[in-house]
Every structure is written in structure tokens, then in C-alpha cells.
Amino acid sequence: MVQISLSKYKDLLNGHTELRIQENSKINIGVLNGDVILNAKSSLKGISARVNNGAWGFASSSKVSDEEVRSVLLKAKYNSELLSSKTNKSPLTIYEDNCNYNKSFATTKTKRTQKEIIDFVRDLDSYTRTKYKNLKKVGMYINYLNMEKTLLTSTGGELYSFIPRTTLYMTLECADKEGNSVEFSDLLGGLGEFEDKFNEPKEVYYKIDEIYERLMDKCDGIYAEGGVKECIISSEVSGILAHEAIGHTVEADIVLGGSVASEYLNKEVASPIVNLVDFAHSAFGKACPVPIYVDDEGTKSEDVTVIENGILKSYMHNKETASHFNVKPTGNARAFEFSDEPLVRMRNTCILPGKDKLEDMISSIEDGYYFLSSNNGQADTTGEFMFGVPFGYEIKNGKLGRGLRDTTISGVAFDMLKTVTMISDELHWSSGGYCGKKQMITVGMGGPSIKCKINVGGR
């Protein structure tokens, strides 16, 4: 836990300076077919400082002491002055604020020991293998990450945050009639420590049964036909689409690098029923999966309305890109570890729910597919994307049919969004997501189910 106070260093913060101390602690536990194959606990803690005297100067240290804080501040200042002299840059006109937040999502319950967590996972493994004898593989994994930060800025902004996330990843595998391996996976959890997300193992049994049922549907399933199809993508798939294919194109540093979104501001990029927001910390009356109240530059985090009624309205900014575009920063500067510099990053990116019922959306399709999950994907700055889809159902004459084997979907996001004709009134957050833009970081992705035309890869 971070124990050092930064307020005593205020007088040492000259020019635009950000001083941060951070600790990331992890617990990872895995049980595979009854054997504990992973039992790890780790912590990474350190100090960093960033100074702007024309160019950014950054320094960090894994040692946490009064002497080291002073040393890191001096090194960051020296690096900024050196780089400024080489580039002849003048100090940025940086939007400053002095917001102060103290936000902790730490549990108030009695903490479980690591052995108790292992016993929890063992129970789930035993239940699954005892009930379902035909499984070739049963994998149960707990991934537990706490991110604790204290931040002080030269304008007096202060932040303390403790943001934990606990996920239980479950994967089952069987053999089909030809002896080929078929796998299906899902997860539970999200914002909070283990004690707040999980109580008794029996409360998770329903999810194991659901995974098994879908695995059997997939095992007896068919391969989708390739081509452009009228489909419904579930909230899980629309979430990764919002993040990968749209969100990255509107991060302002990528816009400056030439993303397609640089041409589309205040232009139509989607159907008029499409709205997309990058939420800072709260949405629909609840905390988001990754609540960011103040970013790692000390800026108060604000929601960013990216698409409003089909029109591209805004980009996501840190202080430097906001200065370039002459707008207010949005609080999207985030760093994963103490030794990372803040980058323009998403927080909780979500297509907003619509007014349609999912059953009405399904009944409106004569021949198409309902894609329920996504296991990987990629997109580029043109908005072109391809995602793996490990499971779904065919739709025939307005009814769900057979299960689907692994396939892919692809397209150009801003073209595909123009084909959207129905959006469900439900919302689901995917709470275990990471983004790998230069440095890994936790993100929230969400959305409703969406009816659209999309290219299906087939077998």
C-alpha cells in the first residue's frame, strides 16, 4: 500500500510538474483439471515525475524514499530542459486545474487469505469435473489487480485512488463427434476486491452450467457462411467494436498521427440512432468498470461524447493534444505502471442503449446470425477491423437456430455503423478488458446488442 504523502514536495514543483507514486499489486491463481498450476503474488511500486519546459521530461525510480523523490524531480526537470534546448520548443500553453479527489474502492470486508482463494477455485473445478464427465479440460483462473496512486501537480491538484479489479476466467473443452477439440470460455467479476465480487463457490455454479450449455451448442454447431450478412452483434461484441475500431481512431494523438477520424469531425459517421460515449467514472447511476475521477496529468475526468445521433462530435484528449486543438482536456491521460508516461487512453467506452427489444431484433431477421462473444481482434487507424467470434447462433425465419463454430467478422467501422437499424435497450459491460496501446492498461467496454450488416468470414 502507498504510505508516503506527496504534499510536502509542493515547493519543489516548478513549471508544469506532475509527481506520482504508484503501486500495482497482483494475485494470479489457476487450477487446470484439478491441479494448481499458478499461484503467484506480486507488487510493483515506485515514483515518477514529469516536467514540461517546452518538451516533456520524465524520470522514475523503483525506490520510494524522500531522497529518491527529490532526485526524480531533478532528473525530470533536467530531461525537460535538455530536450527543450535540442528541439527549440517553447513551453506549452497547458490547461491547468487543481482538482482534489480521494477515491477508494477497497473492500470493507474481512480479507480472504491466498489459500482460501485457492480453495474457492478448487471447489469450482471439482463441481465442474464431477458434474460434466465428458470434458477434456477444465480451467479456472483468478486474476486480481489493485492499482493505487497518489498524484500531486504543480498547480495544487491532488489525487489518491485505489481501484481494484477481480475476474474469474473459466474455460471448458470437449471433443466433438469427429474427435476435434471444441472450447468455450467466459468470465465473471470486475471492479472490486475478491471479497466484494465473490462469496460462496456455489453462487458461481450457474455460470459454469451456462458455459457448459453453450459449449454443447457449439460442439453440435455449424460453420457460418461467408459474406455480407444481416446480423445481430451482442453487447460483448459491440463493446470491443466501440473500443478497438472506433475508440482508437478518436484518441487525439492518433488523430494527429493521421487516423481516418481526422477527416470526420462534425460529419455523419453512423446511423442517426447510434450514440457512443467514453465514460469517465459513472454511467447510468453506477460506477463504471474502470472509474477514473482524475487522470494521471491531474485533470478532472469528464465524459466524452464521441458520436451523437450519428455525428462525430469529439476526440479524447490529454493536455498536450487539447492545447493543439485549442479545447479543454478531457481527462484521458493514463499510465499503467509507475514507470510509464501518461498516454491518451480510453476509460469506459460504450455504445448507448436504444429502444428495441432483443427478441424483436431477432424476429426481424430472415437469414443471418447472432454473434454472442469475441475472443480477439484488431483494427487500424482507417477504422478497418477484424474480430474473432468463438460463438453465436444462426437466425432462420426470425428464430434462433443452431450454434456456431469459430468465425470472424470484419469491416470498416464508420461504414458498418451506417447500416445499424436497431439497438437493444439492454446494456452489458465487459469488465475484464485490457488495452495494449504501447503499455497494457485496464479498460471498460460495453454496449447493447446491435442489428447491422457485417462481413462474416465463414469457415
Coordinates of C-alpha atoms in Angstrom, one line a residue:
M1 CA 0.0 0.0 0.0
V2 CA 1.2 3.5 -0.8
Q3 CA 2.2 5.1 2.5
I4 CA 4.1 8.3 1.5
S5 CA 2.4 11.7 1.4
L6 CA 3.5 14.0 -1.5
S7 CA 2.1 17.3 -0.2
K8 CA 5.4 18.2 1.4
Y9 CA 7.0 18.4 -2.0
K10 CA 4.8 21.2 -3.3
D11 CA 7.5 23.8 -3.2
L12 CA 9.8 21.6 -5.4
L13 CA 7.3 21.5 -8.3
N14 CA 8.3 24.3 -10.6
G15 CA 6.8 25.0 -14.0
H16 CA 4.3 22.3 -15.1
T17 CA 5.2 19.3 -13.0
E18 CA 3.4 16.0 -12.1
L19 CA 4.7 13.9 -9.3
R20 CA 3.2 10.4 -8.9
I21 CA 3.7 7.4 -6.6
Q22 CA 2.1 4.2 -7.6
E23 CA 1.8 0.6 -6.6
N24 CA 0.3 -2.2 -8.7
S25 CA -0.3 -5.5 -6.8
K26 CA -1.5 -8.7 -8.3
I27 CA -2.7 -12.2 -7.3
N28 CA -3.0 -14.8 -10.0
I29 CA -4.3 -18.3 -9.3
G30 CA -5.0 -21.1 -11.8
V31 CA -6.4 -24.6 -11.5
L32 CA -6.3 -26.8 -14.5
N33 CA -8.0 -30.3 -14.4
G34 CA -7.7 -30.4 -10.6
D35 CA -4.0 -29.2 -10.4
V36 CA -2.9 -25.8 -9.1
I37 CA -0.7 -24.6 -12.0
L38 CA -0.5 -21.0 -10.9
N39 CA -0.2 -19.4 -7.5
A40 CA 1.6 -16.0 -7.7
K41 CA 1.5 -12.8 -5.8
S42 CA 3.5 -9.7 -6.8
S43 CA 3.8 -6.0 -6.3
L44 CA 5.4 -3.2 -8.3
K45 CA 5.9 0.2 -6.6
G46 CA 7.7 3.3 -7.5
I47 CA 7.9 7.1 -8.1
S48 CA 7.8 9.1 -11.3
A49 CA 7.8 12.8 -12.3
R50 CA 7.1 14.6 -15.5
V51 CA 8.0 18.2 -16.3
N52 CA 7.3 20.4 -19.3
N53 CA 9.5 23.3 -20.1
G54 CA 8.8 23.1 -23.8
A55 CA 9.4 19.3 -24.1
W56 CA 8.4 16.6 -21.7
G57 CA 11.0 15.4 -19.4
F58 CA 10.3 12.1 -17.5
A59 CA 12.1 10.2 -14.8
S60 CA 11.2 7.3 -12.5
S61 CA 12.6 5.1 -9.7
S62 CA 11.5 1.9 -8.0
K63 CA 12.9 3.2 -4.7
V64 CA 10.4 5.0 -2.6
S65 CA 12.1 7.5 -0.2
D66 CA 12.3 11.2 0.5
E67 CA 15.8 11.3 -1.1
E68 CA 14.5 9.5 -4.2
V69 CA 11.5 11.8 -4.7
R70 CA 13.8 14.8 -4.8
S71 CA 16.2 13.0 -7.2
V72 CA 13.4 12.0 -9.6
L73 CA 12.1 15.6 -9.7
L74 CA 15.6 16.9 -10.5
K75 CA 16.1 14.3 -13.2
A76 CA 12.8 15.0 -14.9
K77 CA 13.5 18.8 -14.8
Y78 CA 16.9 18.2 -16.3
N79 CA 15.5 15.9 -19.1
S80 CA 12.9 18.5 -20.0
E81 CA 15.4 21.3 -20.2
L82 CA 17.8 19.2 -22.3
L83 CA 15.1 18.1 -24.7
S84 CA 13.7 21.7 -25.0
S85 CA 17.2 23.0 -25.9
K86 CA 17.5 20.4 -28.6
T87 CA 14.1 21.0 -30.1
N88 CA 13.7 24.7 -29.5
K89 CA 10.2 24.2 -28.2
S90 CA 8.5 26.8 -26.1
P91 CA 6.6 25.7 -23.0
L92 CA 3.1 24.5 -23.9
T93 CA 0.1 26.5 -23.1
I94 CA -1.4 23.9 -20.8
Y95 CA -4.8 23.9 -19.3
E96 CA -4.4 23.7 -15.6
D97 CA -6.8 22.7 -12.8
N98 CA -6.3 22.0 -9.2
C99 CA -9.0 19.3 -8.6
N100 CA -8.6 17.2 -5.5
Y101 CA -10.1 13.7 -5.2
N102 CA -9.7 10.9 -2.7
K103 CA -11.4 7.8 -4.1
S104 CA -11.0 4.2 -2.8
F105 CA -12.9 1.1 -3.8
A106 CA -11.1 -1.0 -1.2
T107 CA -13.2 -3.7 0.5
T108 CA -14.6 -3.2 4.0
K109 CA -15.0 -7.0 4.4
T110 CA -12.5 -9.4 6.1
K111 CA -9.8 -10.2 3.6
R112 CA -9.5 -13.8 2.3
T113 CA -6.1 -15.5 2.5
Q114 CA -4.5 -16.7 -0.7
K115 CA -5.2 -20.3 0.5
E116 CA -8.9 -19.5 0.9
I117 CA -9.0 -18.1 -2.7
I118 CA -7.3 -21.3 -4.0
D119 CA -9.9 -23.4 -2.1
F120 CA -12.6 -21.4 -3.8
V121 CA -11.2 -22.1 -7.2
R122 CA -10.7 -25.8 -6.4
D123 CA -14.3 -26.1 -5.4
L124 CA -15.4 -24.7 -8.8
D125 CA -13.1 -27.1 -10.6
S126 CA -14.4 -30.1 -8.6
Y127 CA -18.0 -29.1 -9.2
T128 CA -17.4 -28.9 -13.0
R129 CA -15.4 -32.1 -13.4
T130 CA -17.8 -34.1 -11.2
K131 CA -21.0 -32.9 -13.0
Y132 CA -19.7 -33.0 -16.5
K133 CA -17.7 -36.1 -17.2
N134 CA -17.2 -35.6 -20.9
L135 CA -14.9 -32.6 -20.5
K136 CA -11.3 -32.8 -21.7
K137 CA -10.2 -29.6 -20.0
V138 CA -11.5 -27.5 -17.1
G139 CA -9.6 -24.3 -16.4
M140 CA -10.4 -21.8 -13.6
Y141 CA -8.3 -18.7 -13.1
I142 CA -8.5 -15.8 -10.7
N143 CA -6.8 -12.6 -11.8
Y144 CA -6.6 -9.9 -9.1
L145 CA -5.1 -6.4 -9.8
N146 CA -5.0 -3.4 -7.4
M147 CA -3.9 0.0 -8.8
E148 CA -3.1 2.5 -6.1
K149 CA -1.9 6.0 -6.9
T150 CA -1.1 9.3 -5.3
L151 CA -0.6 12.3 -7.6
L152 CA 0.5 15.9 -7.0
T153 CA 0.7 18.6 -9.6
S154 CA 2.4 22.0 -9.6
T155 CA -1.0 23.8 -9.7
G156 CA -2.0 22.1 -6.5
G157 CA -4.1 19.2 -7.9
E158 CA -4.0 16.1 -5.7
L159 CA -5.4 12.6 -6.2
Y160 CA -5.5 9.5 -4.2
S161 CA -7.1 6.5 -5.8
F162 CA -7.4 2.8 -5.1
I163 CA -9.0 0.9 -8.0
P164 CA -9.1 -2.9 -7.6
R165 CA -10.4 -5.4 -10.2
T166 CA -11.0 -9.2 -9.7
T167 CA -12.0 -11.5 -12.5
L168 CA -12.7 -15.2 -12.6
Y169 CA -12.0 -16.7 -16.1
M170 CA -13.5 -20.1 -16.8
T171 CA -12.7 -22.3 -19.8
L172 CA -14.2 -25.7 -20.7
E173 CA -13.1 -28.0 -23.5
C174 CA -14.7 -31.2 -25.0
A175 CA -14.4 -33.3 -28.2
D176 CA -17.0 -33.3 -31.0
K177 CA -18.2 -36.4 -32.8
E178 CA -15.1 -36.4 -35.0
G179 CA -12.8 -36.1 -32.0
N180 CA -11.9 -32.4 -32.7
S181 CA -11.4 -30.2 -29.6
V182 CA -14.1 -27.5 -29.0
E183 CA -13.6 -24.8 -26.4
F184 CA -15.8 -22.1 -24.8
S185 CA -14.8 -19.5 -22.2
D186 CA -16.4 -16.7 -20.2
L187 CA -15.7 -14.7 -17.1
L188 CA -17.3 -13.1 -14.0
G189 CA -16.1 -10.2 -11.8
G190 CA -15.0 -6.6 -12.4
L191 CA -14.5 -3.6 -10.2
G192 CA -13.8 -4.6 -6.6
E193 CA -11.6 -6.8 -4.5
F194 CA -12.2 -10.6 -4.3
E195 CA -14.3 -10.3 -1.2
D196 CA -16.8 -7.9 -2.9
K197 CA -17.1 -9.9 -6.1
F198 CA -17.3 -13.5 -4.8
N199 CA -18.8 -15.1 -1.7
E200 CA -19.5 -18.8 -1.9
P201 CA -18.4 -21.0 -4.8
K202 CA -22.0 -22.4 -5.2
E203 CA -23.0 -18.9 -6.3
V204 CA -20.9 -19.3 -9.4
Y205 CA -22.2 -22.8 -10.4
Y206 CA -25.0 -21.2 -12.6
K207 CA -22.3 -19.6 -14.7
I208 CA -20.4 -22.9 -15.2
D209 CA -23.7 -24.6 -16.2
E210 CA -24.3 -21.8 -18.7
I211 CA -20.8 -22.1 -20.2
Y212 CA -21.3 -25.9 -20.5
E213 CA -24.6 -25.5 -22.2
R214 CA -23.1 -23.1 -24.8
L215 CA -20.1 -25.4 -25.2
M216 CA -22.5 -28.3 -26.1
D217 CA -24.4 -26.0 -28.6
K218 CA -21.0 -25.1 -30.2
C219 CA -19.9 -28.7 -30.2
D220 CA -23.0 -29.6 -32.3
G221 CA -22.8 -26.4 -34.2
I222 CA -22.2 -25.4 -37.8
Y223 CA -19.8 -23.0 -39.6
A224 CA -21.2 -19.7 -40.7
E225 CA -21.5 -18.9 -44.4
G226 CA -19.1 -16.2 -45.6
G227 CA -20.2 -12.9 -47.0
V228 CA -22.1 -9.7 -46.0
K229 CA -24.9 -10.8 -43.7
E230 CA -27.6 -9.1 -41.7
C231 CA -26.6 -9.9 -38.2
I232 CA -27.0 -9.0 -34.5
I233 CA -23.9 -8.5 -32.5
S234 CA -24.2 -8.8 -28.8
S235 CA -23.2 -6.3 -26.2
E236 CA -19.9 -8.0 -25.7
V237 CA -19.0 -7.7 -29.4
S238 CA -20.3 -4.1 -29.7
G239 CA -18.1 -3.2 -26.7
I240 CA -14.9 -4.4 -28.4
L241 CA -16.0 -2.7 -31.6
A242 CA -16.6 0.6 -29.8
H243 CA -13.1 0.3 -28.2
E244 CA -10.9 -1.1 -31.0
A245 CA -12.5 0.1 -34.2
I246 CA -13.9 3.4 -33.2
G247 CA -12.3 4.5 -29.9
H248 CA -8.7 4.3 -31.0
T249 CA -9.3 6.3 -34.1
V250 CA -10.6 9.2 -32.0
E251 CA -7.8 9.3 -29.4
A252 CA -6.3 12.7 -30.3
D253 CA -2.7 11.6 -30.5
I254 CA -3.7 9.0 -33.1
V255 CA -5.8 11.7 -34.9
L256 CA -2.7 13.8 -35.1
G257 CA -0.9 10.7 -36.5
G258 CA -3.4 10.6 -39.4
S259 CA -6.3 8.4 -38.3
V260 CA -9.4 8.5 -40.5
A261 CA -11.3 10.4 -37.8
S262 CA -9.2 13.5 -38.6
E263 CA -11.5 13.9 -41.6
Y264 CA -14.8 13.2 -40.0
L265 CA -15.3 15.7 -37.1
N266 CA -18.8 17.1 -37.1
K267 CA -19.7 14.8 -40.0
E268 CA -22.0 11.8 -40.2
V269 CA -20.2 8.5 -39.4
A270 CA -23.1 6.3 -38.3
S271 CA -26.8 5.8 -38.3
P272 CA -28.7 8.6 -36.5
I273 CA -29.7 6.1 -33.8
V274 CA -26.0 5.5 -32.8
N275 CA -24.5 7.3 -29.8
L276 CA -21.1 6.5 -28.3
V277 CA -19.6 7.8 -25.1
D278 CA -16.3 7.3 -23.3
F279 CA -17.4 7.5 -19.7
A280 CA -15.0 8.8 -17.1
H281 CA -16.2 7.0 -13.9
S282 CA -20.0 6.7 -13.7
A283 CA -22.8 5.7 -16.1
F284 CA -26.5 5.1 -15.7
G285 CA -26.2 5.7 -12.0
K286 CA -23.5 3.2 -11.3
A287 CA -19.7 3.1 -11.2
C288 CA -18.0 2.1 -14.5
P289 CA -15.7 -0.9 -14.7
V290 CA -12.6 1.4 -14.6
P291 CA -13.7 4.6 -12.7
I292 CA -11.2 7.5 -13.4
Y293 CA -12.0 10.7 -11.4
V294 CA -8.7 12.4 -12.1
D295 CA -6.3 11.3 -14.8
D296 CA -2.6 10.9 -14.4
E297 CA -1.9 14.5 -15.5
G298 CA -4.1 15.8 -12.7
T299 CA -7.0 16.7 -15.0
K300 CA -10.6 16.2 -13.8
S301 CA -12.0 13.4 -15.9
E302 CA -15.1 14.2 -18.0
D303 CA -17.3 12.0 -20.1
V304 CA -16.6 12.3 -23.8
T305 CA -19.5 12.2 -26.3
V306 CA -17.7 10.7 -29.3
I307 CA -20.8 10.1 -31.5
E308 CA -24.1 11.9 -31.0
N309 CA -27.0 10.9 -33.2
G310 CA -24.6 9.5 -35.8
I311 CA -22.4 12.6 -35.9
L312 CA -18.7 12.5 -34.8
K313 CA -18.6 15.2 -32.1
S314 CA -15.3 15.0 -30.2
Y315 CA -11.9 13.4 -29.7
M316 CA -10.3 12.2 -26.4
H317 CA -7.6 14.5 -25.2
N318 CA -4.7 14.8 -22.8
K319 CA -3.3 18.3 -22.0
E320 CA -0.9 18.4 -25.0
T321 CA -3.4 17.4 -27.6
A322 CA -6.0 19.7 -26.1
S323 CA -3.6 22.6 -26.4
H324 CA -3.0 21.7 -30.1
F325 CA -6.8 21.6 -30.8
N326 CA -7.5 24.6 -28.6
V327 CA -10.0 22.7 -26.5
K328 CA -10.3 21.6 -22.8
P329 CA -8.6 18.3 -21.9
T330 CA -11.0 15.5 -21.2
G331 CA -9.0 13.6 -18.6
N332 CA -8.0 10.7 -20.8
A333 CA -4.3 10.7 -19.9
R334 CA -3.5 7.3 -18.2
A335 CA -0.4 5.3 -17.2
F336 CA -0.4 1.7 -16.2
E337 CA 2.8 1.4 -14.1
F338 CA 4.8 4.0 -12.1
S339 CA 7.5 3.9 -14.8
D340 CA 5.0 4.6 -17.7
E341 CA 4.3 8.1 -19.0
P342 CA 0.6 9.0 -19.3
L343 CA -0.8 8.5 -22.8
V344 CA -4.2 9.3 -24.3
R345 CA -6.3 6.3 -23.4
M346 CA -9.9 5.3 -23.2
R347 CA -11.6 4.7 -19.9
N348 CA -15.1 3.1 -20.4
T349 CA -16.2 3.2 -24.0
C350 CA -19.8 2.3 -24.7
I351 CA -22.4 2.5 -27.5
L352 CA -25.5 3.7 -25.7
P353 CA -28.6 1.5 -25.4
G354 CA -31.5 2.1 -27.8
K355 CA -35.2 1.4 -27.6
D356 CA -35.6 -2.1 -29.2
K357 CA -36.2 -5.4 -27.6
L358 CA -33.7 -8.2 -28.4
E359 CA -36.5 -10.6 -29.3
D360 CA -37.9 -8.1 -31.8
M361 CA -34.5 -7.7 -33.4
I362 CA -34.1 -11.5 -33.8
S363 CA -37.6 -11.9 -35.2
S364 CA -36.8 -9.2 -37.8
I365 CA -34.1 -11.3 -39.5
E366 CA -34.9 -13.9 -42.1
D367 CA -31.4 -15.3 -42.6
G368 CA -28.5 -14.1 -40.5
Y369 CA -26.5 -14.6 -37.3
Y370 CA -26.5 -13.6 -33.7
F371 CA -22.9 -13.3 -32.6
L372 CA -22.5 -13.6 -28.8
S373 CA -18.8 -13.3 -27.9
S374 CA -15.5 -12.1 -29.2
N375 CA -12.1 -13.5 -28.2
N376 CA -9.6 -11.3 -30.0
G377 CA -9.5 -8.6 -32.6
Q378 CA -7.5 -5.9 -34.4
A379 CA -8.2 -2.6 -36.0
D380 CA -6.2 0.1 -37.6
T381 CA -6.3 3.9 -38.0
T382 CA -8.6 3.6 -41.0
G383 CA -11.3 2.0 -38.8
E384 CA -10.9 -1.3 -40.6
F385 CA -11.4 -4.2 -38.1
M386 CA -11.4 -8.0 -37.9
F387 CA -12.6 -9.8 -34.7
G388 CA -12.7 -13.4 -33.8
V389 CA -16.1 -14.7 -32.9
P390 CA -15.9 -18.0 -30.9
F391 CA -19.7 -18.5 -30.6
G392 CA -23.1 -17.5 -31.8
Y393 CA -26.3 -18.8 -33.3
E394 CA -27.8 -18.8 -36.8
I395 CA -31.1 -16.9 -37.3
K396 CA -33.6 -18.5 -39.6
N397 CA -37.1 -17.0 -40.3
G398 CA -36.8 -14.8 -37.2
K399 CA -35.8 -17.6 -34.8
L400 CA -32.5 -18.7 -33.2
G401 CA -31.2 -21.9 -34.8
R402 CA -28.1 -24.0 -34.4
G403 CA -25.0 -22.9 -32.6
L404 CA -22.0 -21.6 -34.5
R405 CA -18.3 -22.7 -34.5
D406 CA -15.5 -20.2 -34.5
T407 CA -15.6 -17.5 -37.2
T408 CA -14.6 -13.9 -37.8
I409 CA -16.4 -10.6 -38.6
S410 CA -14.8 -7.7 -40.4
G411 CA -15.5 -4.3 -42.0
V412 CA -14.8 -0.6 -41.8
A413 CA -16.3 0.7 -38.5
F414 CA -17.7 4.0 -39.8
D415 CA -19.3 2.2 -42.8
M416 CA -20.7 -0.6 -40.8
L417 CA -22.2 1.8 -38.2
K418 CA -24.3 3.4 -41.0
T419 CA -26.1 0.1 -41.6
V420 CA -27.4 -0.1 -38.0
T421 CA -31.2 -0.2 -37.9
M422 CA -32.0 -1.5 -34.4
I423 CA -30.3 -1.1 -31.0
S424 CA -31.5 -3.0 -27.9
D425 CA -32.5 -1.4 -24.7
E426 CA -30.1 -3.5 -22.7
L427 CA -26.5 -2.7 -21.6
H428 CA -23.7 -5.0 -20.6
W429 CA -20.2 -4.1 -19.6
S430 CA -17.2 -6.3 -20.3
S431 CA -15.3 -5.9 -17.1
G432 CA -12.1 -7.8 -17.8
G433 CA -10.7 -5.9 -20.7
Y434 CA -7.1 -4.7 -21.3
C435 CA -5.8 -2.3 -24.0
G436 CA -2.3 -2.7 -25.3
K437 CA -1.6 0.7 -26.8
K438 CA 2.2 0.9 -26.1
Q439 CA 1.5 -0.2 -22.5
M440 CA -1.1 -2.5 -21.1
I441 CA -3.9 -0.9 -19.1
T442 CA -7.4 -1.8 -17.8
V443 CA -10.4 -0.6 -19.7
G444 CA -14.2 -0.9 -19.6
M445 CA -16.0 -1.8 -22.9
G446 CA -19.8 -2.0 -23.2
G447 CA -22.9 -1.6 -25.2
P448 CA -26.2 -3.1 -26.2
S449 CA -27.0 -5.6 -29.0
I450 CA -26.9 -4.1 -32.4
K451 CA -28.6 -5.1 -35.7
C452 CA -26.4 -4.3 -38.7
K453 CA -24.8 -5.6 -41.9
I454 CA -21.3 -7.1 -41.4
N455 CA -18.9 -9.2 -43.4
V456 CA -18.7 -12.8 -42.0
G457 CA -15.6 -14.8 -42.6
G458 CA -17.1 -18.2 -42.7
R459 CA -15.1 -21.3 -42.2

